[in-house]
GROMACS .gro file of C-alpha atoms in nm:
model
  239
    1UNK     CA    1   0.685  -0.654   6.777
    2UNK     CA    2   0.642  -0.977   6.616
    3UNK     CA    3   0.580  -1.051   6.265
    4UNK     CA    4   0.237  -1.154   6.235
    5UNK     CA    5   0.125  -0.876   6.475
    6UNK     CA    6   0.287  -0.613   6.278
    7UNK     CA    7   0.081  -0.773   5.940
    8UNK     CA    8  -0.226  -0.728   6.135
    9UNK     CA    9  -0.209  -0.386   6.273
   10UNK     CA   10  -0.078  -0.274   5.929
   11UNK     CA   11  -0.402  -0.418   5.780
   12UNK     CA   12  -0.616  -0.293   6.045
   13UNK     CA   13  -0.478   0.035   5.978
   14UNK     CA   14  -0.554   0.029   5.556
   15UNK     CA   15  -0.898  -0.062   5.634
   16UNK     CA   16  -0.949   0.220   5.901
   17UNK     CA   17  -0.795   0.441   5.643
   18UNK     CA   18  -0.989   0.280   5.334
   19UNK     CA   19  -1.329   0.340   5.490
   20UNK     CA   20  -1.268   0.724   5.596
   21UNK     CA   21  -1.159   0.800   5.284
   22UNK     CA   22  -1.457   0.578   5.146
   23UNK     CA   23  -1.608   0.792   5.357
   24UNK     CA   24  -1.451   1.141   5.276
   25UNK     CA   25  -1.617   1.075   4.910
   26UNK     CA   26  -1.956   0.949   4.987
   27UNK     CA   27  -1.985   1.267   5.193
   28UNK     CA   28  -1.868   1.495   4.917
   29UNK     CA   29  -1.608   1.618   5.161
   30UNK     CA   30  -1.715   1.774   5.429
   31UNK     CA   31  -1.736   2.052   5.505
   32UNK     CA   32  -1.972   2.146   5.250
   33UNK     CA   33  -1.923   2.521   5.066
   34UNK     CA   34  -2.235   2.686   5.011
   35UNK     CA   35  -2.224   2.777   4.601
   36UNK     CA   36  -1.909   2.624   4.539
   37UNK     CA   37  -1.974   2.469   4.240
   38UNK     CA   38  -2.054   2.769   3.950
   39UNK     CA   39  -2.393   2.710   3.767
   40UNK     CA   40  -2.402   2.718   3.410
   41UNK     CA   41  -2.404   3.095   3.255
   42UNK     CA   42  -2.773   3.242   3.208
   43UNK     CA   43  -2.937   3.256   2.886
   44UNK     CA   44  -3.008   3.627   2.781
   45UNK     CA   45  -3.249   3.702   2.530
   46UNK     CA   46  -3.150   3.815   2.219
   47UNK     CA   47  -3.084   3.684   1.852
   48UNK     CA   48  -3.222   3.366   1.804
   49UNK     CA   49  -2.923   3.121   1.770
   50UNK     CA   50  -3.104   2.819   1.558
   51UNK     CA   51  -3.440   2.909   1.494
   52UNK     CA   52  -3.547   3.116   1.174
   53UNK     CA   53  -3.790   3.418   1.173
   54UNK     CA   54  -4.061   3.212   1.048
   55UNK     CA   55  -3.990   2.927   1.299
   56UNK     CA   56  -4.039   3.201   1.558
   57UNK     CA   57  -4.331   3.292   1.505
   58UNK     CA   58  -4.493   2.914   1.461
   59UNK     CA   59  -4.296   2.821   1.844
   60UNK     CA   60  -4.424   3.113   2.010
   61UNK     CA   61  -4.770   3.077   1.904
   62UNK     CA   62  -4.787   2.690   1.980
   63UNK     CA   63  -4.601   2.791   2.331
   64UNK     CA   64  -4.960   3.041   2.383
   65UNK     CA   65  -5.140   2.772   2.249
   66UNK     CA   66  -5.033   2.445   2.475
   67UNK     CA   67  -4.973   2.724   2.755
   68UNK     CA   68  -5.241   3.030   2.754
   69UNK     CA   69  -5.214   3.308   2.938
   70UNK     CA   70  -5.519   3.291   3.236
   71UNK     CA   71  -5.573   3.431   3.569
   72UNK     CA   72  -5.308   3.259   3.739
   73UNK     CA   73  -4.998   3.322   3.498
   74UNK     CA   74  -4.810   3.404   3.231
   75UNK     CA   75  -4.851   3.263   2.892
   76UNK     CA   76  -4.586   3.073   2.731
   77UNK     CA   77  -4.458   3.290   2.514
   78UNK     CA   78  -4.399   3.559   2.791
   79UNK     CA   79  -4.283   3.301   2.951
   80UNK     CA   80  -3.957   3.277   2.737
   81UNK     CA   81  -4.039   2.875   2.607
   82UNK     CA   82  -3.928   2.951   2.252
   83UNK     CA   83  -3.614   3.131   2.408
   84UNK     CA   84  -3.545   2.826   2.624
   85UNK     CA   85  -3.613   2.578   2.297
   86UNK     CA   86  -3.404   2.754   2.050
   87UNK     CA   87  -3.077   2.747   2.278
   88UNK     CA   88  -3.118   2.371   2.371
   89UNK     CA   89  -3.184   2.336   2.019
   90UNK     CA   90  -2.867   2.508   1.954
   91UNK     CA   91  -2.663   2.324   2.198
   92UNK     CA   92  -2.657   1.912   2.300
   93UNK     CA   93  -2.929   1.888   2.331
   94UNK     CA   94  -3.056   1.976   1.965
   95UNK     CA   95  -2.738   1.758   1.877
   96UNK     CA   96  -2.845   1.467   2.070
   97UNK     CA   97  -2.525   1.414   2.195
   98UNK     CA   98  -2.645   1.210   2.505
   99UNK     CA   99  -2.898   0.964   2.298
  100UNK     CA  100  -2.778   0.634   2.106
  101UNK     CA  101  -2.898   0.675   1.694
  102UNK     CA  102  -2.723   0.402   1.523
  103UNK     CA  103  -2.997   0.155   1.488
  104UNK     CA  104  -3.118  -0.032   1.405
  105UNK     CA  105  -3.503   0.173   1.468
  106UNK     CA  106  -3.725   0.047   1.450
  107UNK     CA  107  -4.032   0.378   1.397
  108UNK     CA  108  -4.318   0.150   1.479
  109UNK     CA  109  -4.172  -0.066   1.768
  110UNK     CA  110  -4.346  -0.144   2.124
  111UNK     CA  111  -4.548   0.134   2.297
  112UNK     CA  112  -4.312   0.077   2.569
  113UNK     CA  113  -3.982   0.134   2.362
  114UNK     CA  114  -4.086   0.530   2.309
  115UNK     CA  115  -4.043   0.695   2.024
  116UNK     CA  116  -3.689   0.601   1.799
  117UNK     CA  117  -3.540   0.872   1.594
  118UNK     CA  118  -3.232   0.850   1.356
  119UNK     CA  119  -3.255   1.243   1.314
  120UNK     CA  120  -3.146   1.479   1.593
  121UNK     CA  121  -3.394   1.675   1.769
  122UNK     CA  122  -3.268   2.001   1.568
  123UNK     CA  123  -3.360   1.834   1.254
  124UNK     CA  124  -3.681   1.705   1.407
  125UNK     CA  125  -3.794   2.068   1.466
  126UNK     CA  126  -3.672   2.176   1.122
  127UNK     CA  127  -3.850   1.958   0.940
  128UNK     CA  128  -4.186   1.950   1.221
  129UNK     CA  129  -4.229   2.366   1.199
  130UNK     CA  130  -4.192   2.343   0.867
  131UNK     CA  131  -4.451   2.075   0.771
  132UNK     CA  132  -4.703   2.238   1.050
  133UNK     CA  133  -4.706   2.595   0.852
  134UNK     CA  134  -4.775   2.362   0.564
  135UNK     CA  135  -5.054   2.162   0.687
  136UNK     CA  136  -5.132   2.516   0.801
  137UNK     CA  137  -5.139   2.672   0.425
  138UNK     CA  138  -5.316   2.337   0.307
  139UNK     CA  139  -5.624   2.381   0.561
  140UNK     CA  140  -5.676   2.755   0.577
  141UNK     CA  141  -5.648   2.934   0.305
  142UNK     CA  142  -5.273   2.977   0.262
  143UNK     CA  143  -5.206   3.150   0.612
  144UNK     CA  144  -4.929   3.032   0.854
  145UNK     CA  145  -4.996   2.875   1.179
  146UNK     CA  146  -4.938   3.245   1.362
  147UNK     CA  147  -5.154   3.380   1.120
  148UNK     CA  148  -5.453   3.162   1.225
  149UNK     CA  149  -5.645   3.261   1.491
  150UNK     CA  150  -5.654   3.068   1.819
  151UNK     CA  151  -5.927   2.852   1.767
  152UNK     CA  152  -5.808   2.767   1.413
  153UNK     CA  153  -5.431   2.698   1.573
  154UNK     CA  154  -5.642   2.458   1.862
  155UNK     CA  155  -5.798   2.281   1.582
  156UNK     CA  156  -5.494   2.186   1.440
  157UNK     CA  157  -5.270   2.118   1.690
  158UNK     CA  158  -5.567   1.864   1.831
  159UNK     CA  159  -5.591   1.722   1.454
  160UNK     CA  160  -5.167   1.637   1.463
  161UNK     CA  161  -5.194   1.519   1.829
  162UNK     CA  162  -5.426   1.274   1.698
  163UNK     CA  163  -5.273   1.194   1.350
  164UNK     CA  164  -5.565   1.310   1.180
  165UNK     CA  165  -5.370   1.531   0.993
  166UNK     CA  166  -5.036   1.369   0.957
  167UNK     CA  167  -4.753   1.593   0.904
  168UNK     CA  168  -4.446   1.511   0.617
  169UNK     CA  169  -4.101   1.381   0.723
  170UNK     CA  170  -4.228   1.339   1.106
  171UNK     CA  171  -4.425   1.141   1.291
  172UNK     CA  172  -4.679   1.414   1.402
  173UNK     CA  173  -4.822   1.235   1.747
  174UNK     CA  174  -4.409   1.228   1.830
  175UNK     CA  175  -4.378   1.538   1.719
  176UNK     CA  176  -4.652   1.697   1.904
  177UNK     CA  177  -4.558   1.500   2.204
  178UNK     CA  178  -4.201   1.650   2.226
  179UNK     CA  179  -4.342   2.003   2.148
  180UNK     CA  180  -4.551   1.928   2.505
  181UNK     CA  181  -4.258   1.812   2.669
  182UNK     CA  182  -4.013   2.082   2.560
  183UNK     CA  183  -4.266   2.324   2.641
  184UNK     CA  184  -4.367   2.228   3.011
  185UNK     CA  185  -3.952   2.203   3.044
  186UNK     CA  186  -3.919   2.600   2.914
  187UNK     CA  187  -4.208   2.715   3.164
  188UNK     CA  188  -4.121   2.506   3.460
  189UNK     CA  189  -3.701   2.495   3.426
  190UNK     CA  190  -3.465   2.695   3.605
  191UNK     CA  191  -3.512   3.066   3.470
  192UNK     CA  192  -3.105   3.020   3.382
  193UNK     CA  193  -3.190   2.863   3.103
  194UNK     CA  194  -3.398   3.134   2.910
  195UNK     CA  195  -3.771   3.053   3.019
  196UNK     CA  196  -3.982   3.067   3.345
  197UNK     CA  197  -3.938   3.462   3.302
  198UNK     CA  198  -3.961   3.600   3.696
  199UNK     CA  199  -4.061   3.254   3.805
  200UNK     CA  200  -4.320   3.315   3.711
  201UNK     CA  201  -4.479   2.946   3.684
  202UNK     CA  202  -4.292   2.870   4.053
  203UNK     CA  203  -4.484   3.163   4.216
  204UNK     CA  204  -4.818   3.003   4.082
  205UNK     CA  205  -4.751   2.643   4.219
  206UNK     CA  206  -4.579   2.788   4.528
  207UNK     CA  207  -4.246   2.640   4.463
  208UNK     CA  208  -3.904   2.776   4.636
  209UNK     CA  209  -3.705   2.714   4.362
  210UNK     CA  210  -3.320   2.660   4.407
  211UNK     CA  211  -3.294   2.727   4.816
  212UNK     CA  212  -3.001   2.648   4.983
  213UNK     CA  213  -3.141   2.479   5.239
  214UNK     CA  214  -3.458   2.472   5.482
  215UNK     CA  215  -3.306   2.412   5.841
  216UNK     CA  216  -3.485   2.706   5.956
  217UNK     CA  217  -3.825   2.640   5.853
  218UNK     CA  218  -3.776   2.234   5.868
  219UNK     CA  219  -4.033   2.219   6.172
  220UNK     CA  220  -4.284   2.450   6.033
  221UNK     CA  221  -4.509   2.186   5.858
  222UNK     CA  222  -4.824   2.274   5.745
  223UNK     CA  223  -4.753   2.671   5.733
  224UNK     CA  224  -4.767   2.859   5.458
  225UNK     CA  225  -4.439   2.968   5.454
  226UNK     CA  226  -4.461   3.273   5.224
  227UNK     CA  227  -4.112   3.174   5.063
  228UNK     CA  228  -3.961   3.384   4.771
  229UNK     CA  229  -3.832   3.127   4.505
  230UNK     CA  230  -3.477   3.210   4.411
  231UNK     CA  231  -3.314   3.045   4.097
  232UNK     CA  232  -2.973   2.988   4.005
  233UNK     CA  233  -2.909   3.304   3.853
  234UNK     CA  234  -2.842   3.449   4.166
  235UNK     CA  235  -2.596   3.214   4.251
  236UNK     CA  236  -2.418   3.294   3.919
  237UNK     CA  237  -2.380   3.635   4.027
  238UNK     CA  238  -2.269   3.535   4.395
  239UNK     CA  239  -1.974   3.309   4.247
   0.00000   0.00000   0.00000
């Protein structure tokens, strides 16, 4: 064999090689194994691992509040929201472990910048709970926000959304804004991770939740395909 046709069969060959094992690890490896990666251990309720008695009571009545109970589900507090909160409080989330803080922030930048925090979220909450029983105590009479009833609790939570009544050591639009988000992620998250209790808020949109797959039912459009949503707790206790 001569020289330069041994170069070029030997380059050939890399390339072939390169691009199936290119290949190999766009694919993820074929052939795939059905729950072989282990999902992340499910929250059980219990003792509250960051949250204080009296913070407690102030997330589970704003979780009924931004999420009442009706006709077609669960409230949020049944739901398990403040369950959900207080662990990703308690974890990296609450540590913001993910999100860039060093500055510089600027609290009062461009709309389209978002909110800029130096504090973690878990401080955030501290001090937000905290200054909402007091705006609480300030406007009625000395009662907590769980002590008010639920039109009083509307009233104010509408009054911080709109900074009428501004709350100390937080901005309280942000603040009221991440209660909504953190919220709507406790009701509508994997039940895994301490809220959605039963799936309950997948049953009432009709959701399927963490399926494996849908290669039997692919061709069955516009059927109502009377699927049980299963979450990843059952694949915890599979692997």
């Amino acid at each position: 064999m001569k020289r330069r046709h041994f170069l070029t069969s030997l380059g050939v060959l890399l390339i072939s090689t390169a691009l199936k094992v290119k290949a190999k690890i766009i694919s993820g490896g074929m052939p795939w194994v059905v729950h072989a990666v282990r999902p992340p251990k499910p929250v059980v309720a219990g003792d509250w691992l960051y949250f204080n008695p009296l913070e407690v009571a102030t997330v589970e009545a704003i979780a009924d509040r931004l999420i009442p109970a009706d006709e077609l589900s669960i409230g949020g507090k049944e739901a398990g929201c403040a369950v959900f909160l207080d662990r990703q409080l308690a974890g990296d989330y609450g540590q913001a472990v993910s999100v860039y803080r060093l500055g510089p922030v600027i609290q009062d930048g461009i709309p389209q910048a978002g909110p800029q925090y130096k504090d973690t979220p878990a401080e955030r909450y501290r001090t937000g709970l905290a200054s909402i029983n007091e705006a609480s105590k300030a406007h009625y009479s000395g009662k907590t926000f769980s002590e008010l009833t639920h039109e009083q609790q509307d009233d104010l939570l509408s009054k911080i959304e709109t900074g009428d009544i501004p709350l100390a050591g937080v901005n309280g639009k942000f603040f009221f804004a991440q209660l909504i988000q953190n919220m709507r992620e406790g009701f509508f998250a994997d039940p895994i991770y301490g809220g959605n209790k039963d799936m309950a808020s997948w049953k009432m949109l009709g959701f399927p939740g963490a399926q494996y797959d849908f290669r039997d039912v692919i061709d069955r459009r516009g059927e109502d395909l009377h699927i049980i949503p299963v979450s990843m707790v059952s694949n915890y206790e599979k692997s």
